[in-house]
Short mmCIF file of C-alpha atoms and ligand atoms in Angstrom, two decimals:
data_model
loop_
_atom_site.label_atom_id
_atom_site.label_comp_id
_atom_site.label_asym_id
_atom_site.label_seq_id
_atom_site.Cartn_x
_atom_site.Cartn_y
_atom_site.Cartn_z
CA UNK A 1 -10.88 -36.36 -15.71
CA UNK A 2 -13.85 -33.91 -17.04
CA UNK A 3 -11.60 -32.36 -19.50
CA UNK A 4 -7.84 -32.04 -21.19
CA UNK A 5 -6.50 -28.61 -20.72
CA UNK A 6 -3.71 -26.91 -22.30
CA UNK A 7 -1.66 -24.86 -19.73
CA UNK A 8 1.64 -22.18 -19.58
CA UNK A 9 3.38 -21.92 -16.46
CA UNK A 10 5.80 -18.82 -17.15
CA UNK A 11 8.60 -18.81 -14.72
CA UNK A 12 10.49 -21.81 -13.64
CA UNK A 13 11.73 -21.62 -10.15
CA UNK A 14 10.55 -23.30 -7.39
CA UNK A 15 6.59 -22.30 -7.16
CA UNK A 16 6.04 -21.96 -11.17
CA UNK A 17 7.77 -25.44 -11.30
CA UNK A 18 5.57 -27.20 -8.44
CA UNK A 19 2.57 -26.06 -9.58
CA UNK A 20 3.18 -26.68 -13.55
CA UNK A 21 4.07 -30.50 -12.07
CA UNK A 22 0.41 -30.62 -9.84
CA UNK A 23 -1.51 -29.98 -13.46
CA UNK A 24 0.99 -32.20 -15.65
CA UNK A 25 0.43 -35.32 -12.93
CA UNK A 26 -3.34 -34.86 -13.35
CA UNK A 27 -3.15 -35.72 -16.93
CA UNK A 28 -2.96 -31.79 -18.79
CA UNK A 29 0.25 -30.92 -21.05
CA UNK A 30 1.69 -28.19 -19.36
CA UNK A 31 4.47 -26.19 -20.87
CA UNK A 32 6.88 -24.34 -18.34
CA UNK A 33 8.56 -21.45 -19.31
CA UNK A 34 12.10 -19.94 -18.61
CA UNK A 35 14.74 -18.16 -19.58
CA UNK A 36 17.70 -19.96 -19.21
CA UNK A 37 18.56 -22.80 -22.22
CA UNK A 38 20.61 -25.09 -19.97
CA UNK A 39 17.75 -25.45 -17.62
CA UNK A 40 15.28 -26.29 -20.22
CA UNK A 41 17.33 -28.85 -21.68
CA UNK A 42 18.39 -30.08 -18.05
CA UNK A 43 14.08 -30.04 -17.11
CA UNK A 44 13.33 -31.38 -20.68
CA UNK A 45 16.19 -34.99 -20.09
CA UNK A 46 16.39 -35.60 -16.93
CA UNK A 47 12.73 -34.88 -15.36
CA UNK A 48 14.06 -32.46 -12.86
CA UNK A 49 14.47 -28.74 -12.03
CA UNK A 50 17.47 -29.33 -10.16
CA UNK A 51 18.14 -25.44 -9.10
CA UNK A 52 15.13 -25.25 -7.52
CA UNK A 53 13.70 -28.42 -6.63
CA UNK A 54 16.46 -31.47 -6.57
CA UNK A 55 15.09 -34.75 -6.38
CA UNK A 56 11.42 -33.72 -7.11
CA UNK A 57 10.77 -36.34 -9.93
CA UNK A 58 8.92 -34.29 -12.96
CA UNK A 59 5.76 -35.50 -14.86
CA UNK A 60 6.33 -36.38 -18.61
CA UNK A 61 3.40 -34.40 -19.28
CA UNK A 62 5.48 -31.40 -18.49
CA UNK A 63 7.67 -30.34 -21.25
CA UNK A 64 9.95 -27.08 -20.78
CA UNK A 65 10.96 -24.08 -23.34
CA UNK A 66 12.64 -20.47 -23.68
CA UNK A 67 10.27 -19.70 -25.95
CA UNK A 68 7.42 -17.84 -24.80
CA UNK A 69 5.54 -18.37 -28.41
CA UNK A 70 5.69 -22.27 -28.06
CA UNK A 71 4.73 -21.89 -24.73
CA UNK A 72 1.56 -19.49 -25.46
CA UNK A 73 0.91 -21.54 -28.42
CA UNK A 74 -2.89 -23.40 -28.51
CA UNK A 75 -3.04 -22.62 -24.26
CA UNK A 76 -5.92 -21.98 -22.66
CA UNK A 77 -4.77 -21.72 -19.08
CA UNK A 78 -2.01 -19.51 -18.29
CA UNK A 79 -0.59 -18.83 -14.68
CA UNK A 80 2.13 -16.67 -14.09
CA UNK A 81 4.83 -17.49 -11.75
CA UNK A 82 7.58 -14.92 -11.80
CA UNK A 83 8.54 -12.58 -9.11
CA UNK A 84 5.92 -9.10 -8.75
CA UNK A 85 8.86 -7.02 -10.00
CA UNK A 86 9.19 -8.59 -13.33
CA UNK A 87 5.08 -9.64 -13.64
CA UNK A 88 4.40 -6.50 -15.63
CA UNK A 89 7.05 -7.02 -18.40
CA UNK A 90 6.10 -10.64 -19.03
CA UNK A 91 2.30 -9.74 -19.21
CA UNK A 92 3.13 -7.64 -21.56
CA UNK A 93 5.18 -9.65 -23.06
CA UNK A 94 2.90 -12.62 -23.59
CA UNK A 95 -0.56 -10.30 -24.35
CA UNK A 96 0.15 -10.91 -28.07
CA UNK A 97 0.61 -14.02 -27.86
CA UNK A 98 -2.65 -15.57 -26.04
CA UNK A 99 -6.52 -15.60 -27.84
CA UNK A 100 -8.90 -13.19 -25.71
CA UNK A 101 -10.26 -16.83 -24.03
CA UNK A 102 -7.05 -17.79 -22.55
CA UNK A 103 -7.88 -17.56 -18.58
CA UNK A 104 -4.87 -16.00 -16.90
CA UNK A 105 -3.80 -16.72 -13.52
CA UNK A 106 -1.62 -15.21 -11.00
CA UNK A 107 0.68 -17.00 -8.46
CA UNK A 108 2.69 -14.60 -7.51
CA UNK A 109 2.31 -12.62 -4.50
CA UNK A 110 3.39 -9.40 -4.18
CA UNK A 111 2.57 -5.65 -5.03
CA UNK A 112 3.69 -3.28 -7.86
CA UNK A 113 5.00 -0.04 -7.49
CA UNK A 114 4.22 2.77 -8.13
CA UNK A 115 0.63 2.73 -8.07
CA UNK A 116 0.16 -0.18 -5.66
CA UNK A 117 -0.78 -2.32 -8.54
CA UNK A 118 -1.88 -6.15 -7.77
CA UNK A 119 -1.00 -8.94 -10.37
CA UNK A 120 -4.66 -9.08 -11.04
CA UNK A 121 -4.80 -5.02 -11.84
CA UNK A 122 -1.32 -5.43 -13.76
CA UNK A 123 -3.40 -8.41 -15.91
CA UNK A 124 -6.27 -6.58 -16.32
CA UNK A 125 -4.79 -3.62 -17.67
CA UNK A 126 -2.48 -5.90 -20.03
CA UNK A 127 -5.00 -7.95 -20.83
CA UNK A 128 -7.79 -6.49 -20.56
CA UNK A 129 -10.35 -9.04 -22.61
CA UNK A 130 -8.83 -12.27 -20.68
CA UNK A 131 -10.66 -13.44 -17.95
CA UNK A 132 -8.47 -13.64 -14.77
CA UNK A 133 -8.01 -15.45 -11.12
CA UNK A 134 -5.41 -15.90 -8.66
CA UNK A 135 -4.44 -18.44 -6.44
CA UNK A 136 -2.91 -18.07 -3.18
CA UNK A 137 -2.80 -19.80 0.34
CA UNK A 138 -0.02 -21.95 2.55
CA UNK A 139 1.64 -23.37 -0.25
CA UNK A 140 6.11 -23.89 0.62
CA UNK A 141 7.02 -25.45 -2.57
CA UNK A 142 9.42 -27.39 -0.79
CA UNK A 143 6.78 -28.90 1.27
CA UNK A 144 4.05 -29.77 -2.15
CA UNK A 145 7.45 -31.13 -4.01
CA UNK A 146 8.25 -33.05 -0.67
CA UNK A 147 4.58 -34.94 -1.00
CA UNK A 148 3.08 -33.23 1.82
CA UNK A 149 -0.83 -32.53 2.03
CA UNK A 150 -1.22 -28.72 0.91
CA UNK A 151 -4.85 -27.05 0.52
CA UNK A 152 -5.05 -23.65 -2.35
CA UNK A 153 -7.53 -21.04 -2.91
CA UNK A 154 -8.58 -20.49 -5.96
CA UNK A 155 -10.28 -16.41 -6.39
CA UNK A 156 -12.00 -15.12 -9.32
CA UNK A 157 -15.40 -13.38 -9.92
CA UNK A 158 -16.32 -16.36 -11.99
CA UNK A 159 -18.00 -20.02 -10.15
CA UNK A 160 -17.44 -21.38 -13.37
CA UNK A 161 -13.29 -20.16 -13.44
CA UNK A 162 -13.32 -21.89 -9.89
CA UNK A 163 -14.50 -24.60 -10.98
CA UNK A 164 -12.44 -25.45 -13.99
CA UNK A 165 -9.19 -24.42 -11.85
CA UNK A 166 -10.65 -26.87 -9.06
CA UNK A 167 -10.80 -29.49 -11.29
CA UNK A 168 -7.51 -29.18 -12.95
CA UNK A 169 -5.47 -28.60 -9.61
CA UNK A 170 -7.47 -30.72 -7.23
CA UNK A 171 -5.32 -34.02 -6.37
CA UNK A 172 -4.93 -36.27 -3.22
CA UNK A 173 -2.29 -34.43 -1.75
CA UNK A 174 -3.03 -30.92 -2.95
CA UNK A 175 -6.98 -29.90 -1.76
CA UNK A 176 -8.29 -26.87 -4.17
CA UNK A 177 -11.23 -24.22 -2.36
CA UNK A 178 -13.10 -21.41 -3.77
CA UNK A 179 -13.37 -17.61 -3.01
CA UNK A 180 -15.20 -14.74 -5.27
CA UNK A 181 -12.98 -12.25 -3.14
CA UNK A 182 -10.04 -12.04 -5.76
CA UNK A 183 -8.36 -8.91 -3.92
CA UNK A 184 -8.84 -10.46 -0.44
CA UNK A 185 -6.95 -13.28 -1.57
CA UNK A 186 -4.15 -11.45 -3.34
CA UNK A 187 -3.93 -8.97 -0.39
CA UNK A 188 -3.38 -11.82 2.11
CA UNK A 189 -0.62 -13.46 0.06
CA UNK A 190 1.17 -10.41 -0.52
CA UNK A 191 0.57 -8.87 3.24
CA UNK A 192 1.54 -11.84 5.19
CA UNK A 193 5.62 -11.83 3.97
CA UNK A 194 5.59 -8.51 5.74
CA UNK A 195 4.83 -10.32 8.93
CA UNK A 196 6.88 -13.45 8.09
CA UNK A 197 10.17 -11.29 8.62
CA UNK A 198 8.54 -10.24 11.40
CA UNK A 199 8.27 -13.58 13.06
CA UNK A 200 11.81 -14.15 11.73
CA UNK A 201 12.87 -11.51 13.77
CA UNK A 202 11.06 -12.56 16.71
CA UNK A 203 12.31 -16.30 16.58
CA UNK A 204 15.95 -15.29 16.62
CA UNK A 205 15.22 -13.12 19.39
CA UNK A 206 13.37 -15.79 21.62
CA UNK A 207 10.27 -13.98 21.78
CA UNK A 208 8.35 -17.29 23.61
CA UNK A 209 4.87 -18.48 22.22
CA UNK A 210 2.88 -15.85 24.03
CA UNK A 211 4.33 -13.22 22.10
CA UNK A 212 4.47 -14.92 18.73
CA UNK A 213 0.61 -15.50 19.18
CA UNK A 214 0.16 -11.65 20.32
CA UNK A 215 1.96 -10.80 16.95
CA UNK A 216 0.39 -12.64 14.69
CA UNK A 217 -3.32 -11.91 16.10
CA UNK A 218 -2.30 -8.33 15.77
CA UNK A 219 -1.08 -8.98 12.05
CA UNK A 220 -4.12 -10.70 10.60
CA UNK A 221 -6.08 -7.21 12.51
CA UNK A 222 -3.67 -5.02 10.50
CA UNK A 223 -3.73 -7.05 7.24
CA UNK A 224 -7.51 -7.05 7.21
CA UNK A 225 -7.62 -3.34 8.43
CA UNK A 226 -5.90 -2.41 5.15
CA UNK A 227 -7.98 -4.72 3.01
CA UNK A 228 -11.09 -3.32 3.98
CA UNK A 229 -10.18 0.40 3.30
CA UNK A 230 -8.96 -1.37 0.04
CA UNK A 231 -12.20 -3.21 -0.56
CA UNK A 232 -12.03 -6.50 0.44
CA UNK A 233 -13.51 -8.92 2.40
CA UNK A 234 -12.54 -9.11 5.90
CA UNK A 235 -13.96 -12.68 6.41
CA UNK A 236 -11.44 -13.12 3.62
CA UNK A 237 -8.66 -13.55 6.04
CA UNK A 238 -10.02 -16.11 7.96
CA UNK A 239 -9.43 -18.26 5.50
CA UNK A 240 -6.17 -20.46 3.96
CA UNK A 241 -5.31 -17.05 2.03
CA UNK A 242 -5.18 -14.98 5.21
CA UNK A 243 -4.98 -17.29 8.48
CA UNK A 244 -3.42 -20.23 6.89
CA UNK A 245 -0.82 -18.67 4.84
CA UNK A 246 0.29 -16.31 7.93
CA UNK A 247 0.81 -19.16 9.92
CA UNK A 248 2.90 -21.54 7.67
CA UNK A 249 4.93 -18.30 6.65
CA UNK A 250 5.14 -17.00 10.55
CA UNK A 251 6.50 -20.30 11.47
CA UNK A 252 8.66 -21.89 8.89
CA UNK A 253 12.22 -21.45 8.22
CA UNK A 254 11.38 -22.71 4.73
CA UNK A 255 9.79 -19.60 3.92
CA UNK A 256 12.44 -16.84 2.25
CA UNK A 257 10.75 -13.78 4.35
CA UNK A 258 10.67 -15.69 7.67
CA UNK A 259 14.61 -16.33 6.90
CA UNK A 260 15.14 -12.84 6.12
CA UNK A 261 14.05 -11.93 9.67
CA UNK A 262 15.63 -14.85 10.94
CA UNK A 263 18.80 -13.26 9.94
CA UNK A 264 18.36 -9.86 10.86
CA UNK A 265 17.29 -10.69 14.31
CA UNK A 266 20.63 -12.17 14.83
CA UNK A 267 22.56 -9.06 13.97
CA UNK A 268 23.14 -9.54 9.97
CA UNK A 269 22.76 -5.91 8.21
CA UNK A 270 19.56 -6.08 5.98
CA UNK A 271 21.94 -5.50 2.65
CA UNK A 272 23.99 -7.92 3.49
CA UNK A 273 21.29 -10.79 3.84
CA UNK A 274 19.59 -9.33 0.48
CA UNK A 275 23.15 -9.50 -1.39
CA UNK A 276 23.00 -13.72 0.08
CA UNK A 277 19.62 -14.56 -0.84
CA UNK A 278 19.19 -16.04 -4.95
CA UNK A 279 15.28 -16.89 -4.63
CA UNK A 280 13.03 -14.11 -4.54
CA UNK A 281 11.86 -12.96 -1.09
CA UNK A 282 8.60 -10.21 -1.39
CA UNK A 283 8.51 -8.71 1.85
CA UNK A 284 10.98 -6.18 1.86
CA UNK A 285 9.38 -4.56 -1.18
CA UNK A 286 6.23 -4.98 -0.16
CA UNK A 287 6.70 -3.73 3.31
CA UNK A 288 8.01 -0.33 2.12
CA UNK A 289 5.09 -0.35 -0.38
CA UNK A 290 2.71 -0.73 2.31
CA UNK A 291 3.90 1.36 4.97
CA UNK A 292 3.51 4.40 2.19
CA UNK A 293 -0.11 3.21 1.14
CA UNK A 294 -1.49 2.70 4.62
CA UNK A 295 -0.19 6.77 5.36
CA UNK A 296 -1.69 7.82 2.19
CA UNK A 297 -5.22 5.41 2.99
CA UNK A 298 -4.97 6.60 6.52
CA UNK A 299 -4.75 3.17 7.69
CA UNK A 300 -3.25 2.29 11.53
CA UNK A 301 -0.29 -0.11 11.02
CA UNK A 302 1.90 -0.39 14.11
CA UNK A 303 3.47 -3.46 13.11
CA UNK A 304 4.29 -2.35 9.50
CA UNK A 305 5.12 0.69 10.55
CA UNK A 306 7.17 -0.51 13.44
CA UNK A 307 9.22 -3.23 11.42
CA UNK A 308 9.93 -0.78 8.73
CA UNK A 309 11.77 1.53 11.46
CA UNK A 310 14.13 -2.05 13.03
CA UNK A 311 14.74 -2.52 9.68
CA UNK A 312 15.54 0.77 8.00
CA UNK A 313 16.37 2.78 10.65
CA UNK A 314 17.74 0.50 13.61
CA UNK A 315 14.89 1.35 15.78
CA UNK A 316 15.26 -0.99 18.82
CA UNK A 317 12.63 -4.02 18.58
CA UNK A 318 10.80 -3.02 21.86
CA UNK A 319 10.04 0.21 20.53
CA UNK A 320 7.36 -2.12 18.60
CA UNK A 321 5.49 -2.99 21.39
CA UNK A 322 5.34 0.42 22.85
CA UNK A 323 3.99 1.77 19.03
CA UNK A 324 1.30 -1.48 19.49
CA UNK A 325 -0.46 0.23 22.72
CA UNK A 326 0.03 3.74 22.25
CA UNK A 327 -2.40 4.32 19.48
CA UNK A 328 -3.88 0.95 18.99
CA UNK A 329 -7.62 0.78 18.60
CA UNK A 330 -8.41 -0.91 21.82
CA UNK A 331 -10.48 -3.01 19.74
CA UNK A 332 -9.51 -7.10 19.91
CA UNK A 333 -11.75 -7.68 16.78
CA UNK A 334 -12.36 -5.16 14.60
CA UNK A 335 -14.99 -6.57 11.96
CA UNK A 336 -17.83 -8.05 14.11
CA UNK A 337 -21.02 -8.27 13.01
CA UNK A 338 -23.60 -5.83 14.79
N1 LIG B 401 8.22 -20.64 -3.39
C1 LIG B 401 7.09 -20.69 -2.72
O1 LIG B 401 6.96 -21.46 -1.77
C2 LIG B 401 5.95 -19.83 -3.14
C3 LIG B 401 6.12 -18.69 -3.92
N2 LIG B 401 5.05 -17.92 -4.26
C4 LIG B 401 5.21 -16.72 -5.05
O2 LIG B 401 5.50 -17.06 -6.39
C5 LIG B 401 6.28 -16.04 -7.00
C6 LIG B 401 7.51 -16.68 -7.61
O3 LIG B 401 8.21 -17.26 -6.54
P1 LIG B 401 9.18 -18.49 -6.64
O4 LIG B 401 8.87 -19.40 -7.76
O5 LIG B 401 9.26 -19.06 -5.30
O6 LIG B 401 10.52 -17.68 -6.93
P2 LIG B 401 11.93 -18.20 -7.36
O7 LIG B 401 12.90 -17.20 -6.89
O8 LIG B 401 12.06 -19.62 -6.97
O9 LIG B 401 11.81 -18.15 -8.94
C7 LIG B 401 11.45 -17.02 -9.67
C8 LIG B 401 11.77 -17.33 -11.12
O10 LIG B 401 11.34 -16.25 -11.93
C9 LIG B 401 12.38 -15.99 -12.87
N3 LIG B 401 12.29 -14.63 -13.34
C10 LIG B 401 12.60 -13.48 -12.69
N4 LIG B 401 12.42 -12.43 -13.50
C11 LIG B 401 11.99 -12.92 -14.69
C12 LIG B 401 11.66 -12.33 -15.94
N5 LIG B 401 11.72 -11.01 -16.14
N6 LIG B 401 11.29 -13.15 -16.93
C13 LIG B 401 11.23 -14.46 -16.76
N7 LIG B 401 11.53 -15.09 -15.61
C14 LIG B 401 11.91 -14.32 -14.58
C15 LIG B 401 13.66 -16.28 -12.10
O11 LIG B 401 14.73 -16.50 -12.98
C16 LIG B 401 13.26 -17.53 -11.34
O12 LIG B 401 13.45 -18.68 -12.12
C17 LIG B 401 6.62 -15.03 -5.88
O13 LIG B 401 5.76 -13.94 -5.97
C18 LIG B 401 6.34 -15.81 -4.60
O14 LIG B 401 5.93 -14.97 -3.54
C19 LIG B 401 3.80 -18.26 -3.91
C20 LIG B 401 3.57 -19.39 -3.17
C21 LIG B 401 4.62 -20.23 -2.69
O1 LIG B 402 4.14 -17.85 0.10
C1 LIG B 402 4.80 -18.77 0.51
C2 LIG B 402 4.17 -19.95 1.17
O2 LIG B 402 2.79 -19.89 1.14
C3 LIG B 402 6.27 -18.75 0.37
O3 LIG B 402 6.78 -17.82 1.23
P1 LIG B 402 8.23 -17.19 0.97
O4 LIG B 402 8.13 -16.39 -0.29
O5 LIG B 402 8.50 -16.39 2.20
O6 LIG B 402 9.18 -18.36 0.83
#
């Protein structure tokens, strides 16, 4: 190892937790913040976040604490691991706390409203003098806790931030890449839960493969459509960010979104499977979020737009594919080179 680091992981459920535990087994002191006492102490004896992660064995190097001082104290790494809703309160929270050097990074993947804000927009306007990255890509907790090979992408404007985020991540089982398309890589992590309920939806409903590879070919078009207008990268998506992360979430029951869909498609009212569901799920928020900033960017979103009417307003699912045709640039692929 190059170098020790000293890291903050604030928020301790089940992605803050696996990815404080990936640092702390490569050798760093990581300390893992969250609010509730009886967890810390629970994290802090027995090695374990048992809420969120039972049986996943954690690294001594990983200490836990409620305070957010001790936990800012001497850092200079800190990600941020708590749901999009509550991101902006803890930034602020913690921006008196951290020296201007302290590289921040987001985990979280979702969108603020109003305003449409990105964790890396919320950071930079609560922080403005940190430097900042995010990381996104296929990543199930479940699945990195359960030993499983898992590959990240790493975004920032910064080789060098990359670099040092490589090096502290990067394991045998958990494979670290690098992108200097920071709002690509956020878009993709936040867009693709959208589609997840889709494909939720569609496996409760039996949709066969044929259709399930229609849908999600037409999602990563629609995802990159809106990043573009929003200045990203297309070529963005065709990496673990955008491609990879659709796919795991499009297919995997252990994703929250896909399970929200799941549900829906077999007849549960929406409310009902929100008032059930104790681990955050971004999609629905960012779904209604998105539907209003592709109308006011002007952006073509049949599938948003058509998922937003099952859900809100009982539309029937077919009317979806109808929506798909009947406006659809014809197009296959949108972004290819001249
Ligand atoms: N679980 C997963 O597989 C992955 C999750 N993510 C993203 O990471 C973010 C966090 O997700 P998870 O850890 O899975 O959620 P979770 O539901 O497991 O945990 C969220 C944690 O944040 C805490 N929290 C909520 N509001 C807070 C506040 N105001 N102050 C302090 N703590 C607060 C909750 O008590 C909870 O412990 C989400 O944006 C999610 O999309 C990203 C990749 C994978
Ligand atoms: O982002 C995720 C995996 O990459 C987790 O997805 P869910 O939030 O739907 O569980």
């Amino acid at each position: 190892m190059l170098h020790t680091h000293r890291v903050a992981v604030l928020g301790g459920g089940s992605f803050g937790t696996v990815i404080a535990n990936l640092i702390a087994t490569n050798g760093h002191p990581v300390c893992l913040w969250l609010r509730n006492e009886q967890r810390v102490e629970a994290i802090n004896r027995d090695h374990e976040n048992a809420e969120y992660l039972p049986g996943y064995s954690l690294d001594p190097h990983l200490c836990a604490t409620t305070s957010l001082e001790q936990a800012a104290a001497g850092i200079d790494i800190l990600f941020m691991a708590v749901p999009s809703a509550s991101f902006r309160e803890v930034a602020r929270a913690v921006a008196s706390l951290v020296s201007p050097g302290t590289l921040l990074v987001s985990l979280t993947k979702g969108v603020e409203a109003p305003g449409f804000y990105l964790m890396s927009e919320i950071l930079e306007q609560e922080l403005p003098d940190n430097p900042r990255a995010v990381l996104s890509g296929p990543n199930l907790a479940g699945e990195i806790a359960a030993g499983n090979i898992a590959g990240a992408v790493v975004a920032s404007r910064s080789e060098e931030i990359n670099g040092t985020l490589h090096d502290l991540l990067h394991g045998e089982r958990f494979l670290v890449y690098g992108s200097p398309d920071m709002y690509g890589v956020e878009l993709g992590g936040a867009l693709k839960n959208v589609y997840a309920i889709l494909a939720g939806l569609g496996a409760a409903l039996d949709f066969g493969e044929n259709t399930t590879g229609l849908l999600l070919t037409r999602a990563l078009s629609e995802m990159s459509r809106f990043a573009v207008q929003c200045g990203a990268n297309p070529m963005t998506f065709l990496g673990l960010a955008g491609v990879g992360d659709l796919f795991v979430t499009c297919s995997s029951p252990l994703s929250r979104n896909y399970r929200i869909g799941q549900a829906i498609g077999r007849g549960q009212p929406l409310a009902e499977v929100l008032a059930g569901m104790d681990q955050v799920a971004e999609g629905i928020n960012t779904l209604e979020l998105l539907k209003a900033q592709a109308e006011v960017r002007g952006v073509h979103m049949p599938l948003v737009n058509g998922l937003y009417d099952i859900l809100h307003h009982s539309r029937p699912v077919s009317d979806l594919f109808n929506d798909m045709m009947s406006r659809e640039q014809a197009q296959d692929v949108e972004f290819v080179a001249a």
